[in-house]
mmCIF file of C-alpha atoms in Angstrom:
data_model
loop_
_atom_site.group_PDB
_atom_site.id
_atom_site.type_symbol
_atom_site.label_atom_id
_atom_site.label_comp_id
_atom_site.label_asym_id
_atom_site.label_seq_id
_atom_site.Cartn_x
_atom_site.Cartn_y
_atom_site.Cartn_z
ATOM 1 C CA MET A 258 0.000 0.000 0.000
ATOM 2 C CA LYS A 259 1.252 3.502 -0.820
ATOM 3 C CA HIS A 260 -0.042 5.432 2.226
ATOM 4 C CA SER A 261 0.939 4.932 5.786
ATOM 5 C CA THR A 262 -1.058 2.989 8.368
ATOM 6 C CA LEU A 263 -1.820 6.221 10.191
ATOM 7 C CA ALA A 264 -3.354 7.783 7.077
ATOM 8 C CA ALA A 265 -5.527 4.727 6.535
ATOM 9 C CA ALA A 266 -6.698 4.832 10.144
ATOM 10 C CA LEU A 267 -7.534 8.532 9.852
ATOM 11 C CA LEU A 268 -9.443 7.932 6.643
ATOM 12 C CA ALA A 269 -11.379 5.094 8.239
ATOM 13 C CA TRP A 270 -12.249 7.294 11.199
ATOM 14 C CA ALA A 271 -13.418 10.127 8.925
ATOM 15 C CA LEU A 272 -15.622 7.774 6.931
ATOM 16 C CA SER A 273 -17.123 6.313 10.086
ATOM 17 C CA VAL A 274 -18.038 9.778 11.318
ATOM 18 C CA MET A 275 -19.562 10.860 7.990
ATOM 19 C CA ALA A 276 -21.356 7.706 6.819
ATOM 20 C CA GLY A 277 -21.361 5.144 9.605
ATOM 21 C CA PRO A 278 -24.492 4.456 11.708
ATOM 22 C CA ALA A 279 -24.707 5.432 15.379
ATOM 23 C CA SER A 280 -23.972 1.865 16.512
ATOM 24 C CA ASP A 281 -20.786 1.907 14.399
ATOM 25 C CA THR A 282 -19.039 4.056 17.019
ATOM 26 C CA GLU A 283 -18.996 1.078 19.398
ATOM 27 C CA ILE A 284 -16.844 -0.979 16.983
ATOM 28 C CA VAL A 285 -13.102 -0.703 17.372
ATOM 29 C CA TYR A 286 -11.366 -0.685 13.984
ATOM 30 C CA LYS A 287 -7.820 -1.981 14.186
ATOM 31 C CA ALA A 288 -5.019 -1.462 11.734
ATOM 32 C CA MET A 289 -5.407 -3.269 8.432
ATOM 33 C CA THR A 290 -2.770 -5.603 7.013
ATOM 34 C CA GLU A 291 -2.315 -6.134 3.307
ATOM 35 C CA VAL A 292 -1.797 -9.811 2.460
ATOM 36 C CA GLY A 293 -1.154 -9.598 -1.260
ATOM 37 C CA CYS A 294 -2.634 -9.757 -4.731
ATOM 38 C CA TYR A 295 -4.817 -12.738 -5.659
ATOM 39 C CA SER A 296 -6.332 -13.894 -8.941
ATOM 40 C CA GLN A 297 -9.414 -15.298 -7.194
ATOM 41 C CA VAL A 298 -11.269 -14.898 -3.901
ATOM 42 C CA PRO A 299 -13.660 -17.894 -3.666
ATOM 43 C CA THR A 300 -16.791 -17.546 -1.516
ATOM 44 C CA PHE A 301 -16.165 -13.830 -0.862
ATOM 45 C CA LYS A 302 -19.268 -11.654 -0.664
ATOM 46 C CA ASP A 303 -19.284 -8.864 -3.230
ATOM 47 C CA LEU A 304 -20.798 -5.675 -1.786
ATOM 48 C CA GLY A 305 -20.837 -4.012 -5.187
ATOM 49 C CA LYS A 306 -19.124 -0.994 -6.689
ATOM 50 C CA TYR A 307 -18.816 2.281 -4.787
ATOM 51 C CA THR A 308 -17.828 5.596 -6.361
ATOM 52 C CA TYR A 309 -15.549 6.627 -3.489
ATOM 53 C CA GLN A 310 -14.137 3.201 -2.722
ATOM 54 C CA SER A 311 -11.064 2.829 -0.506
ATOM 55 C CA SER A 312 -9.589 0.321 1.933
ATOM 56 C CA GLY A 313 -10.951 2.327 4.859
ATOM 57 C CA TYR A 314 -14.471 2.373 3.433
ATOM 58 C CA CYS A 315 -14.359 -1.353 2.626
ATOM 59 C CA GLN A 316 -13.163 -2.094 6.189
ATOM 60 C CA HIS A 317 -16.201 -0.248 7.579
ATOM 61 C CA GLN A 318 -18.442 -2.445 5.436
ATOM 62 C CA CYS A 319 -16.899 -5.829 6.299
ATOM 63 C CA VAL A 320 -16.080 -5.496 10.002
ATOM 64 C CA PRO A 321 -19.674 -4.784 11.197
ATOM 65 C CA GLN A 322 -20.733 -7.955 9.378
ATOM 66 C CA GLY A 323 -18.051 -10.022 11.127
ATOM 67 C CA TYR A 324 -15.676 -10.557 8.188
ATOM 68 C CA PRO A 325 -11.951 -10.742 9.064
ATOM 69 C CA VAL A 326 -10.831 -10.513 5.414
ATOM 70 C CA MET A 327 -11.698 -8.087 2.650
ATOM 71 C CA ALA A 328 -10.718 -7.690 -0.974
ATOM 72 C CA LEU A 329 -10.677 -4.717 -3.297
ATOM 73 C CA TYR A 330 -11.299 -5.233 -7.001
ATOM 74 C CA ASP A 331 -11.226 -3.160 -10.199
ATOM 75 C CA GLY A 332 -10.810 0.138 -8.328
ATOM 76 C CA GLY A 333 -14.320 0.280 -6.887
ATOM 77 C CA HIS A 334 -15.531 -3.121 -5.642
ATOM 78 C CA CYS A 335 -15.407 -4.262 -2.016
ATOM 79 C CA LEU A 336 -15.658 -7.952 -1.088
ATOM 80 C CA CYS A 337 -15.770 -9.599 2.345
ATOM 81 C CA GLY A 338 -14.619 -13.081 3.331
ATOM 82 C CA LYS A 339 -14.198 -15.441 6.285
ATOM 83 C CA LYS A 340 -10.891 -16.997 5.168
ATOM 84 C CA LEU A 341 -7.876 -16.051 3.104
ATOM 85 C CA PRO A 342 -7.971 -17.294 -0.522
ATOM 86 C CA PRO A 343 -6.003 -20.474 -1.395
ATOM 87 C CA LYS A 344 -2.276 -19.898 -1.695
ATOM 88 C CA SER A 345 -2.337 -21.186 -5.267
ATOM 89 C CA THR A 346 -4.436 -18.184 -6.310
ATOM 90 C CA LYS A 347 -1.857 -15.646 -5.170
ATOM 91 C CA THR A 348 -0.396 -13.718 -8.091
ATOM 92 C CA ASP A 349 2.138 -11.029 -8.776
ATOM 93 C CA LYS A 350 1.496 -7.722 -7.068
ATOM 94 C CA SER A 351 1.818 -5.900 -10.376
ATOM 95 C CA ASN A 352 -1.591 -7.322 -11.390
ATOM 96 C CA CYS A 353 -3.241 -5.196 -8.680
ATOM 97 C CA ASP A 354 -2.478 -1.939 -10.463
ATOM 98 C CA LYS A 355 -5.756 0.003 -10.241
ATOM 99 C CA SER A 356 -5.977 2.991 -7.921
ATOM 100 C CA CYS A 357 -8.956 3.157 -5.592
ATOM 101 C CA ASP A 358 -11.758 5.337 -6.907
ATOM 102 C CA GLY A 359 -12.023 7.187 -3.591
ATOM 103 C CA TRP A 360 -8.322 7.276 -2.641
ATOM 104 C CA PRO A 361 -5.891 7.279 -5.600
ATOM 105 C CA ASP A 362 -2.862 6.854 -3.307
ATOM 106 C CA GLU A 363 -3.648 3.177 -2.760
ATOM 107 C CA TYR A 364 -4.423 0.249 -4.992
ATOM 108 C CA CYS A 365 -7.798 -1.512 -5.140
ATOM 109 C CA GLY A 366 -6.998 -4.630 -7.124
ATOM 110 C CA GLY A 367 -7.000 -4.837 -10.891
ATOM 111 C CA SER A 368 -9.239 -5.782 -13.789
ATOM 112 C CA ASP A 369 -8.520 -9.488 -13.088
ATOM 113 C CA ALA A 370 -7.010 -9.426 -9.603
ATOM 114 C CA TYR A 371 -7.921 -8.664 -5.981
ATOM 115 C CA THR A 372 -6.016 -6.810 -3.296
ATOM 116 C CA VAL A 373 -6.606 -8.907 -0.167
ATOM 117 C CA ILE A 374 -6.393 -7.207 3.223
ATOM 118 C CA LEU A 375 -6.990 -8.318 6.811
ATOM 119 C CA THR A 376 -9.630 -6.088 8.404
ATOM 120 C CA GLY A 377 -8.057 -6.341 11.863
ATOM 121 C CA LEU A 378 -11.074 -8.139 13.296
ATOM 122 C CA GLU A 379 -9.039 -11.331 13.938
ATOM 123 C CA ASP A 380 -5.330 -11.841 14.421
ATOM 124 C CA ASP A 381 -5.192 -15.419 13.158
ATOM 125 C CA VAL A 382 -7.210 -15.898 9.982
ATOM 126 C CA PRO A 383 -7.264 -19.380 8.375
ATOM 127 C CA THR A 384 -6.554 -20.042 4.718
ATOM 128 C CA MET A 385 -8.895 -21.886 2.375
ATOM 129 C CA ASP A 386 -8.018 -25.365 1.156
ATOM 130 C CA GLU A 387 -6.722 -25.734 -2.363
ATOM 131 C CA SER A 388 -9.890 -27.645 -3.191
ATOM 132 C CA SER A 389 -11.764 -24.338 -2.878
ATOM 133 C CA ALA A 390 -9.866 -22.866 -5.819
ATOM 134 C CA THR A 391 -12.037 -21.645 -8.651
ATOM 135 C CA THR A 392 -12.117 -22.128 -12.388
ATOM 136 C CA ASP A 393 -13.445 -19.288 -14.541
ATOM 137 C CA GLY A 394 -14.623 -17.516 -11.414
ATOM 138 C CA VAL A 395 -16.851 -20.404 -10.309
ATOM 139 C CA SER A 396 -16.137 -21.865 -6.893
ATOM 140 C CA LYS A 397 -15.523 -25.642 -6.941
ATOM 141 C CA THR A 398 -15.125 -28.281 -4.243
ATOM 142 C CA LEU A 399 -12.978 -31.388 -4.763
ATOM 143 C CA THR A 400 -14.753 -34.655 -3.990
ATOM 144 C CA THR A 401 -14.009 -38.326 -4.615
ATOM 145 C CA GLN A 402 -16.757 -40.625 -5.825
ATOM 146 C CA ALA A 403 -16.404 -44.237 -7.002
ATOM 147 C CA GLY A 404 -12.686 -43.815 -7.571
ATOM 148 C CA LYS A 405 -13.150 -40.663 -9.661
ATOM 149 C CA THR A 406 -12.180 -37.091 -8.848
ATOM 150 C CA ILE A 407 -15.097 -34.708 -9.300
ATOM 151 C CA TRP A 408 -15.171 -30.915 -9.019
ATOM 152 C CA VAL A 409 -18.570 -29.753 -7.784
ATOM 153 C CA THR A 410 -19.483 -26.096 -8.197
ATOM 154 C CA ALA A 411 -20.817 -24.216 -5.208
ATOM 155 C CA GLU A 412 -23.724 -22.947 -7.294
ATOM 156 C CA ALA A 413 -24.722 -26.499 -8.276
ATOM 157 C CA THR A 414 -24.496 -27.654 -4.644
ATOM 158 C CA GLN A 415 -26.640 -24.772 -3.455
ATOM 159 C CA GLN A 416 -29.192 -25.403 -6.194
ATOM 160 C CA SER A 417 -29.324 -29.109 -5.319
ATOM 161 C CA GLU A 418 -29.895 -28.303 -1.636
ATOM 162 C CA GLU A 419 -32.649 -25.867 -2.506
ATOM 163 C CA GLU A 420 -34.333 -28.472 -4.690
ATOM 164 C CA ASP A 421 -34.128 -31.061 -1.906
ATOM 165 C CA ASP A 422 -35.484 -28.686 0.711
ATOM 166 C CA GLY A 423 -38.580 -27.651 -1.209
ATOM 167 C CA PRO A 424 -41.064 -28.894 -3.780
ATOM 168 C CA ASN A 425 -40.229 -29.270 -7.428
ATOM 169 C CA THR A 426 -40.941 -25.781 -8.731
ATOM 170 C CA ALA A 427 -40.747 -26.821 -12.385
ATOM 171 C CA GLY A 428 -43.220 -29.664 -11.818
ATOM 172 C CA ILE A 429 -45.643 -27.386 -10.011
ATOM 173 C CA ALA A 430 -45.387 -24.769 -12.750
ATOM 174 C CA ALA A 431 -45.998 -27.398 -15.444
ATOM 175 C CA GLY A 432 -49.029 -28.715 -13.555
ATOM 176 C CA VAL A 433 -50.470 -25.214 -13.243
ATOM 177 C CA VAL A 434 -49.981 -24.579 -16.965
ATOM 178 C CA VAL A 435 -51.631 -27.867 -17.918
ATOM 179 C CA GLY A 436 -54.542 -27.136 -15.586
ATOM 180 C CA ILE A 437 -55.052 -23.678 -17.053
ATOM 181 C CA LEU A 438 -54.947 -25.040 -20.615
ATOM 182 C CA GLY A 439 -57.491 -27.721 -19.700
ATOM 183 C CA LEU A 440 -59.813 -25.146 -18.160
ATOM 184 C CA VAL A 441 -59.502 -22.927 -21.242
ATOM 185 C CA GLY A 442 -60.346 -25.908 -23.455
ATOM 186 C CA ILE A 443 -63.470 -26.730 -21.414
ATOM 187 C CA LEU A 444 -64.665 -23.120 -21.475
ATOM 188 C CA ALA A 445 -64.052 -22.877 -25.235
ATOM 189 C CA GLY A 446 -66.016 -26.096 -25.854
ATOM 190 C CA ALA A 447 -68.918 -24.878 -23.726
ATOM 191 C CA PHE A 448 -68.939 -21.546 -25.569
ATOM 192 C CA PHE A 449 -69.045 -23.136 -29.035
ATOM 193 C CA PHE A 450 -71.741 -25.592 -27.922
ATOM 194 C CA TYR A 451 -73.861 -22.699 -26.664
ATOM 195 C CA LYS A 452 -73.373 -20.775 -29.915
ATOM 196 C CA ARG A 453 -74.349 -23.841 -31.960
ATOM 197 C CA GLN A 454 -77.517 -24.442 -29.946
ATOM 198 C CA LYS A 455 -78.452 -20.790 -30.206
ATOM 199 C CA ARG A 456 -77.979 -20.826 -33.971
ATOM 200 C CA LYS A 457 -80.027 -24.010 -34.265
ATOM 201 C CA ARG A 458 -82.896 -22.455 -32.294
ATOM 202 C CA ALA A 459 -82.739 -19.357 -34.494
ATOM 203 C CA GLU A 460 -82.974 -21.490 -37.646
ATOM 204 C CA GLU A 461 -85.973 -23.375 -36.254
ATOM 205 C CA GLU A 462 -87.706 -20.109 -35.367
ATOM 206 C CA TYR A 463 -87.035 -18.806 -38.869
ATOM 207 C CA ARG A 464 -88.516 -21.908 -40.524
ATOM 208 C CA ARG A 465 -91.553 -21.749 -38.233
ATOM 209 C CA ALA A 466 -92.098 -18.108 -39.130
ATOM 210 C CA GLN A 467 -91.811 -18.932 -42.827
ATOM 211 C CA ASP A 468 -94.423 -21.676 -42.507
ATOM 212 C CA ILE A 469 -96.818 -19.329 -40.703
ATOM 213 C CA ASN A 470 -96.325 -16.616 -43.319
ATOM 214 C CA SER A 471 -96.983 -19.107 -46.133
ATOM 215 C CA PHE A 472 -100.166 -20.279 -44.426
ATOM 216 C CA VAL A 473 -101.474 -16.736 -43.924
ATOM 217 C CA ALA A 474 -100.686 -15.816 -47.531
ATOM 218 C CA ALA A 475 -102.552 -18.878 -48.797
ATOM 219 C CA ALA A 476 -105.591 -18.005 -46.668
ATOM 220 C CA LYS A 477 -105.789 -14.489 -48.142
ATOM 221 C CA THR A 478 -105.578 -15.660 -51.807
ATOM 222 C CA PRO A 479 -109.120 -15.692 -53.495
ATOM 223 C CA PRO A 480 -110.285 -19.015 -54.960
ATOM 224 C CA SER A 481 -109.882 -19.499 -58.685
ATOM 225 C CA GLU A 482 -112.975 -18.893 -60.901
ATOM 226 C CA ASP A 483 -114.963 -21.851 -62.141
ATOM 227 C CA SER A 484 -114.345 -22.415 -65.830
ATOM 228 C CA ARG A 485 -118.057 -23.061 -66.244
ATOM 229 C CA TRP A 486 -118.976 -19.547 -65.203
ATOM 230 C CA ASP A 487 -119.838 -17.243 -68.131
ATOM 231 C CA GLY A 488 -119.538 -13.774 -66.775
ATOM 232 C CA GLU A 489 -120.435 -11.952 -69.996
ATOM 233 C CA TYR A 490 -123.628 -13.905 -70.385
ATOM 234 C CA MET A 491 -124.701 -13.376 -66.838
ATOM 235 C CA ALA A 492 -124.165 -9.634 -67.206
ATOM 236 C CA GLN A 493 -126.622 -9.455 -70.184
ATOM 237 C CA ARG A 494 -129.185 -11.896 -68.767
ATOM 238 C CA ARG A 495 -132.550 -10.591 -67.760
ATOM 239 C CA PHE A 496 -134.845 -12.283 -65.354
ATOM 240 C CA SER A 497 -137.327 -13.191 -68.171
ATOM 241 C CA ASN A 498 -134.834 -14.378 -70.730
ATOM 242 C CA GLY A 499 -136.216 -17.838 -70.644
ATOM 243 C CA SER A 500 -138.713 -20.103 -69.169
ATOM 244 C CA ILE A 501 -136.270 -22.411 -67.503
ATOM 245 C CA ALA A 502 -136.760 -22.800 -63.843
ATOM 246 C CA ASP A 503 -134.784 -20.528 -61.597
ATOM 247 C CA ASP A 504 -133.050 -23.375 -59.874
ATOM 248 C CA GLU A 505 -131.284 -24.333 -63.074
ATOM 249 C CA ASP A 506 -127.606 -23.828 -63.545
ATOM 250 C CA PHE A 507 -127.318 -20.484 -65.320
ATOM 251 C CA SER A 508 -123.608 -20.562 -65.511
ATOM 252 C CA ARG A 509 -123.755 -22.343 -68.867
ATOM 253 C CA ARG A 510 -125.122 -21.306 -72.239
ATOM 254 C CA ILE A 511 -128.348 -23.192 -72.950
ATOM 255 C CA LEU A 512 -130.914 -23.164 -75.673
ATOM 256 C CA LYS A 513 -133.615 -20.527 -75.035
ATOM 257 C CA VAL A 514 -137.031 -20.185 -76.655
ATOM 258 C CA THR A 515 -138.579 -16.736 -76.812
ATOM 259 C CA ASN A 516 -142.010 -15.592 -78.079
ATOM 260 C CA PRO A 517 -141.514 -13.292 -81.035
ATOM 261 C CA ASP A 518 -144.899 -11.711 -80.445
ATOM 262 C CA ARG A 519 -143.945 -10.361 -77.145
#
């Protein structure tokens, strides 16, 4: 680190006064100790990027949470851990070449490296086993199974534990989807059945109305004239045109005998 221990302590005190909670004053912050530059920090908790990041600020984030180790990354990230990273992940100090965003006089890791520092919370901090080393940033644990060496990722282990502790979320979701689709199918079938019955009733009503209209029209139509009826003759006929009895059928032309003297 470029600045002195006294400057770091003063900076930490200033930050605690400006940003720390009231209960923070009860915590005693001891001098920090830089351990070195590491390529990986497995299981460390990333607190995110801070615009004014520094070792003093990171210490005031990790110590209240009970972390004896912290790491600074990419100039602005603060990470907290319980143990020192595996020795195999230690790298050359030149890889931690990024100045802290909030205090340019010190380094806060690099683009692919972490400056690891003891927060002063514990004097004797253990180191992680080599089996906790990571590959591509994913924490792995070395296990032996049936004579084979297997690296198990921490994420996979956590996911497996979560699946064992609770119900199968995917199965429940699939069951809900199938149930909803079935309900939609039943409702759609009922709707189309109702529409079909309604249309059928409308067609029956229409045919019934047509039959009634045809019947009424037939009732109003006058009967056809008898072909035996001679209208012209009946218009010219006088009561005394003949001597045939009145109850005869006058709708036909018949032979008439008249008295010429009359």
